[in-house]
Amino acid sequence: MKDAIDRIVELAKPYTIKTDDGRRYCTTYLREVKPEVELPARYSVDTLEALVKLIRTEGVAQAPLLYVRVDSARRVMVDTTYTHKEYAEFSRLPLYEAVSDVPSISVNESISQERAIVELQSLYAITEDRDYLLSLLSRIDVNQGVSSVDNGISQEVSVKTGAVLKEQQTVQPIVHLQPYRTFLEVEQPASDFLLRLDKEGRPALFEADGGAWKLEAKRNIAAYLGEKLADLVERGSVVVMI
């Protein structure tokens, strides 16, 4: 057994090979081949509250340091610091993820008035502009067609004022709305939308903030997690980042 061990040690040392022309040399080393380690899948939850409980009851025992990263407005991932170095260098162990299950709002597409009214009432927080849209949509006369004047900046459409009377009304081009787009535990970011109505009276909302709401949502999530995990962050067991 000792001879076998000594032979392995000897083979692990660098050795030199001389080429046929007697002038070129190369030194070769034996390289350790490490086994591949199949990492476990992330445990997924759908609320930030559940994620905090996982980190507190189990996660902090998995590694000396956990990284909690807000990947998007709807996803948070938790990983360990570098671990299992005896198997794979510079690897992290994926632990958990929280994925928000709030339904998506309809943007960048024309939808029916009925669908728009349902979404405004169920997927948007109550704001002045939300109520304005509900009022506008409820007064558009679809049965007799919609008369629209559009100069590229604002629109005028025919809306009912009574049983049969109509009037021209300028449509407010930009509306400030607060849809549910991220985890419900945090403040929902409000943002501007461009409102357009087609000739059938079908509304379409287009995001008009350049996606700034996503960064605001991520900051809100990070602030929530930083508060709920404040003691772990302070003692250096958890890092919350965007």
Short mmCIF file of C-alpha atoms in Angstrom, two decimals:
data_model
loop_
_atom_site.label_atom_id
_atom_site.label_comp_id
_atom_site.label_asym_id
_atom_site.label_seq_id
_atom_site.Cartn_x
_atom_site.Cartn_y
_atom_site.Cartn_z
CA MET A 1 0.00 0.00 0.00
CA LYS A 2 2.84 2.38 0.89
CA ASP A 3 4.53 1.67 -2.45
CA ALA A 4 1.30 2.54 -4.26
CA ILE A 5 0.96 5.83 -2.39
CA ASP A 6 4.59 6.71 -3.07
CA ARG A 7 4.05 5.97 -6.77
CA ILE A 8 1.02 8.31 -6.89
CA VAL A 9 3.04 11.08 -5.23
CA GLU A 10 5.84 10.55 -7.69
CA LEU A 11 3.52 10.75 -10.66
CA ALA A 12 2.08 13.99 -9.31
CA LYS A 13 5.48 15.66 -9.66
CA PRO A 14 6.32 17.54 -12.86
CA TYR A 15 8.30 15.60 -15.42
CA THR A 16 10.20 16.60 -18.55
CA ILE A 17 9.89 15.11 -22.01
CA LYS A 18 12.73 15.51 -24.49
CA THR A 19 11.75 15.75 -28.15
CA ASP A 20 13.40 13.79 -30.97
CA ASP A 21 15.44 16.70 -32.25
CA GLY A 22 17.10 17.02 -28.86
CA ARG A 23 16.40 20.71 -28.55
CA ARG A 24 12.83 21.12 -27.42
CA TYR A 25 11.59 20.33 -23.96
CA CYS A 26 8.20 20.46 -22.34
CA THR A 27 7.29 20.07 -18.70
CA THR A 28 4.01 18.29 -17.94
CA TYR A 29 2.04 18.18 -14.72
CA LEU A 30 -0.67 15.79 -13.66
CA ARG A 31 -3.92 17.72 -13.17
CA GLU A 32 -6.55 16.83 -10.64
CA VAL A 33 -9.93 16.23 -12.23
CA LYS A 34 -12.68 17.23 -9.83
CA PRO A 35 -16.05 15.49 -9.98
CA GLU A 36 -19.04 17.43 -11.21
CA VAL A 37 -21.49 18.28 -8.48
CA GLU A 38 -25.17 18.55 -9.34
CA LEU A 39 -26.51 21.56 -7.47
CA PRO A 40 -30.05 21.39 -6.06
CA ALA A 41 -32.86 23.40 -7.60
CA ARG A 42 -33.97 26.57 -5.86
CA TYR A 43 -36.86 26.25 -3.44
CA SER A 44 -39.48 28.65 -4.80
CA VAL A 45 -42.06 30.68 -2.89
CA ASP A 46 -44.38 33.45 -4.06
CA THR A 47 -44.17 36.02 -1.25
CA LEU A 48 -41.39 38.03 0.36
CA GLU A 49 -42.72 37.06 3.78
CA ALA A 50 -42.15 33.37 3.04
CA LEU A 51 -38.66 34.12 1.74
CA VAL A 52 -37.74 35.94 4.95
CA LYS A 53 -38.93 32.96 7.01
CA LEU A 54 -36.82 30.56 4.95
CA ILE A 55 -33.72 32.69 5.37
CA ARG A 56 -34.22 33.00 9.13
CA THR A 57 -35.16 29.41 9.94
CA GLU A 58 -32.89 27.54 7.55
CA GLY A 59 -30.82 29.68 5.21
CA VAL A 60 -28.43 31.25 7.72
CA ALA A 61 -27.41 27.75 8.82
CA GLN A 62 -26.36 26.76 5.27
CA ALA A 63 -23.41 29.14 4.88
CA PRO A 64 -21.58 31.89 6.77
CA LEU A 65 -22.91 34.46 4.29
CA LEU A 66 -26.04 34.67 2.14
CA TYR A 67 -26.54 36.95 -0.83
CA VAL A 68 -30.13 38.10 -1.34
CA ARG A 69 -30.37 39.63 -4.82
CA VAL A 70 -33.40 41.42 -6.21
CA ASP A 71 -33.17 40.10 -9.76
CA SER A 72 -36.25 41.92 -11.08
CA ALA A 73 -39.50 43.51 -9.98
CA ARG A 74 -40.94 40.02 -9.68
CA ARG A 75 -38.05 37.81 -8.62
CA VAL A 76 -35.63 37.60 -5.68
CA MET A 77 -32.86 34.98 -5.49
CA VAL A 78 -30.84 33.75 -2.51
CA ASP A 79 -27.40 32.13 -2.88
CA THR A 80 -24.64 31.15 -0.51
CA THR A 81 -21.16 32.57 -0.68
CA TYR A 82 -18.47 30.39 -2.29
CA THR A 83 -18.85 26.90 -0.92
CA HIS A 84 -17.95 23.22 -1.55
CA LYS A 85 -14.46 24.22 -2.69
CA GLU A 86 -13.30 20.63 -2.32
CA TYR A 87 -15.52 19.75 -5.30
CA ALA A 88 -15.80 22.86 -7.44
CA GLU A 89 -13.92 26.09 -7.01
CA PHE A 90 -15.73 29.42 -7.15
CA SER A 91 -19.22 27.93 -6.99
CA ARG A 92 -22.20 29.16 -5.06
CA LEU A 93 -25.05 27.05 -3.75
CA PRO A 94 -28.48 28.26 -4.96
CA LEU A 95 -30.99 28.15 -2.13
CA TYR A 96 -34.27 29.98 -2.64
CA GLU A 97 -36.22 32.28 -4.89
CA ALA A 98 -39.37 34.34 -4.49
CA VAL A 99 -41.43 34.90 -7.63
CA SER A 100 -44.38 37.26 -7.49
CA ASP A 101 -47.62 35.81 -8.84
CA VAL A 102 -49.46 39.09 -9.46
CA PRO A 103 -51.25 38.95 -12.83
CA SER A 104 -49.89 40.96 -15.73
CA ILE A 105 -51.62 44.09 -16.96
CA SER A 106 -52.34 44.67 -20.64
CA VAL A 107 -49.89 47.17 -22.13
CA ASN A 108 -48.88 48.09 -25.67
CA GLU A 109 -52.02 46.53 -27.14
CA SER A 110 -55.60 47.56 -27.82
CA ILE A 111 -58.14 45.69 -25.72
CA SER A 112 -61.91 45.74 -25.42
CA GLN A 113 -63.60 48.33 -23.24
CA GLU A 114 -65.02 45.62 -21.01
CA ARG A 115 -61.62 44.04 -20.43
CA ALA A 116 -60.05 47.45 -19.80
CA ILE A 117 -62.71 48.31 -17.20
CA VAL A 118 -62.24 44.97 -15.43
CA GLU A 119 -58.45 45.40 -15.33
CA LEU A 120 -58.66 48.98 -14.08
CA GLN A 121 -60.94 47.91 -11.24
CA SER A 122 -59.01 44.77 -10.25
CA LEU A 123 -55.35 45.30 -11.17
CA TYR A 124 -54.86 49.00 -10.39
CA ALA A 125 -54.80 50.89 -7.12
CA ILE A 126 -57.40 53.63 -6.75
CA THR A 127 -56.02 56.90 -8.11
CA GLU A 128 -57.50 60.01 -9.69
CA ASP A 129 -56.41 59.03 -13.20
CA ARG A 130 -57.73 55.49 -12.81
CA ASP A 131 -61.17 56.93 -11.99
CA TYR A 132 -60.84 59.29 -14.96
CA LEU A 133 -60.25 56.35 -17.29
CA LEU A 134 -63.19 54.40 -15.88
CA SER A 135 -65.44 57.41 -16.40
CA LEU A 136 -64.18 57.97 -19.95
CA LEU A 137 -64.57 54.34 -21.01
CA SER A 138 -68.06 54.12 -19.56
CA ARG A 139 -69.22 57.05 -21.75
CA ILE A 140 -67.76 56.04 -25.11
CA ASP A 141 -70.50 55.17 -27.59
CA VAL A 142 -69.31 52.01 -29.29
CA ASN A 143 -72.60 50.96 -30.86
CA GLN A 144 -72.77 53.97 -33.16
CA GLY A 145 -69.06 54.10 -33.84
CA VAL A 146 -66.46 56.40 -32.40
CA SER A 147 -65.60 59.67 -34.07
CA SER A 148 -61.94 60.40 -33.45
CA VAL A 149 -59.79 63.44 -34.22
CA ASP A 150 -56.09 62.72 -33.68
CA ASN A 151 -53.26 65.21 -34.13
CA GLY A 152 -50.56 62.84 -32.85
CA ILE A 153 -50.45 64.47 -29.44
CA SER A 154 -54.02 64.34 -28.18
CA GLN A 155 -57.28 62.78 -29.32
CA GLU A 156 -60.89 63.88 -29.39
CA VAL A 157 -63.58 61.22 -29.32
CA SER A 158 -67.37 61.27 -29.32
CA VAL A 159 -68.79 60.30 -25.94
CA LYS A 160 -72.35 59.99 -24.70
CA THR A 161 -73.71 62.70 -22.39
CA GLY A 162 -77.23 61.35 -22.25
CA ALA A 163 -79.47 58.83 -23.91
CA VAL A 164 -78.70 60.00 -27.44
CA LEU A 165 -76.65 63.18 -27.24
CA LYS A 166 -72.91 63.22 -27.93
CA GLU A 167 -70.12 65.67 -27.45
CA GLN A 168 -66.48 65.89 -28.48
CA GLN A 169 -64.12 65.35 -25.54
CA THR A 170 -60.34 65.66 -25.56
CA VAL A 171 -58.67 62.52 -24.24
CA GLN A 172 -56.00 63.11 -21.63
CA PRO A 173 -52.86 61.78 -23.40
CA ILE A 174 -50.79 60.83 -20.34
CA VAL A 175 -52.31 59.14 -17.29
CA HIS A 176 -50.54 58.44 -14.00
CA LEU A 177 -51.51 54.98 -12.79
CA GLN A 178 -50.48 52.57 -10.05
CA PRO A 179 -50.94 48.98 -11.26
CA TYR A 180 -50.06 45.92 -9.19
CA ARG A 181 -46.80 44.80 -10.80
CA THR A 182 -44.62 43.52 -7.99
CA PHE A 183 -44.82 41.78 -4.61
CA LEU A 184 -47.87 42.95 -2.68
CA GLU A 185 -45.85 43.43 0.52
CA VAL A 186 -44.18 46.54 -0.93
CA GLU A 187 -45.41 49.87 -2.27
CA GLN A 188 -46.51 49.56 -5.87
CA PRO A 189 -44.61 51.99 -8.12
CA ALA A 190 -46.76 54.49 -9.99
CA SER A 191 -45.81 55.51 -13.52
CA ASP A 192 -47.00 57.36 -16.60
CA PHE A 193 -48.87 55.69 -19.45
CA LEU A 194 -49.73 57.00 -22.89
CA LEU A 195 -53.42 56.48 -23.57
CA ARG A 196 -54.65 55.85 -27.12
CA LEU A 197 -58.10 54.97 -28.41
CA ASP A 198 -58.69 53.38 -31.80
CA LYS A 199 -61.71 53.96 -34.06
CA GLU A 200 -63.63 51.19 -32.32
CA GLY A 201 -63.09 52.90 -28.98
CA ARG A 202 -60.70 50.22 -27.74
CA PRO A 203 -58.14 51.67 -25.35
CA ALA A 204 -54.42 50.92 -25.30
CA LEU A 205 -51.92 51.89 -22.62
CA PHE A 206 -48.24 52.30 -23.48
CA GLU A 207 -45.56 52.61 -20.81
CA ALA A 208 -44.22 56.16 -20.88
CA ASP A 209 -41.58 56.12 -18.15
CA GLY A 210 -38.80 54.23 -19.94
CA GLY A 211 -39.11 51.33 -17.50
CA ALA A 212 -38.15 53.45 -14.48
CA TRP A 213 -40.86 51.73 -12.45
CA LYS A 214 -38.84 48.50 -12.50
CA LEU A 215 -35.91 50.12 -10.71
CA GLU A 216 -38.26 51.70 -8.18
CA ALA A 217 -39.90 48.34 -7.54
CA LYS A 218 -36.51 46.67 -7.02
CA ARG A 219 -35.53 49.39 -4.55
CA ASN A 220 -38.79 48.93 -2.67
CA ILE A 221 -38.20 45.18 -2.45
CA ALA A 222 -34.61 45.66 -1.26
CA ALA A 223 -35.77 48.14 1.38
CA TYR A 224 -38.41 45.69 2.63
CA LEU A 225 -35.93 42.81 2.87
CA GLY A 226 -33.31 45.05 4.46
CA GLU A 227 -35.79 45.99 7.18
CA LYS A 228 -37.06 42.45 7.80
CA LEU A 229 -33.51 41.02 7.91
CA ALA A 230 -31.89 44.01 9.60
CA ASP A 231 -30.27 42.04 12.45
CA LEU A 232 -28.77 39.46 10.04
CA VAL A 233 -27.49 42.22 7.78
CA GLU A 234 -25.94 44.03 10.74
CA ARG A 235 -24.04 40.98 11.95
CA GLY A 236 -22.77 40.22 8.44
CA SER A 237 -24.76 37.05 7.75
CA VAL A 238 -26.87 38.46 4.92
CA VAL A 239 -26.21 40.90 2.10
CA VAL A 240 -29.22 42.43 0.34
CA MET A 241 -28.50 43.90 -3.07
CA ILE A 242 -30.12 44.93 -6.33
#
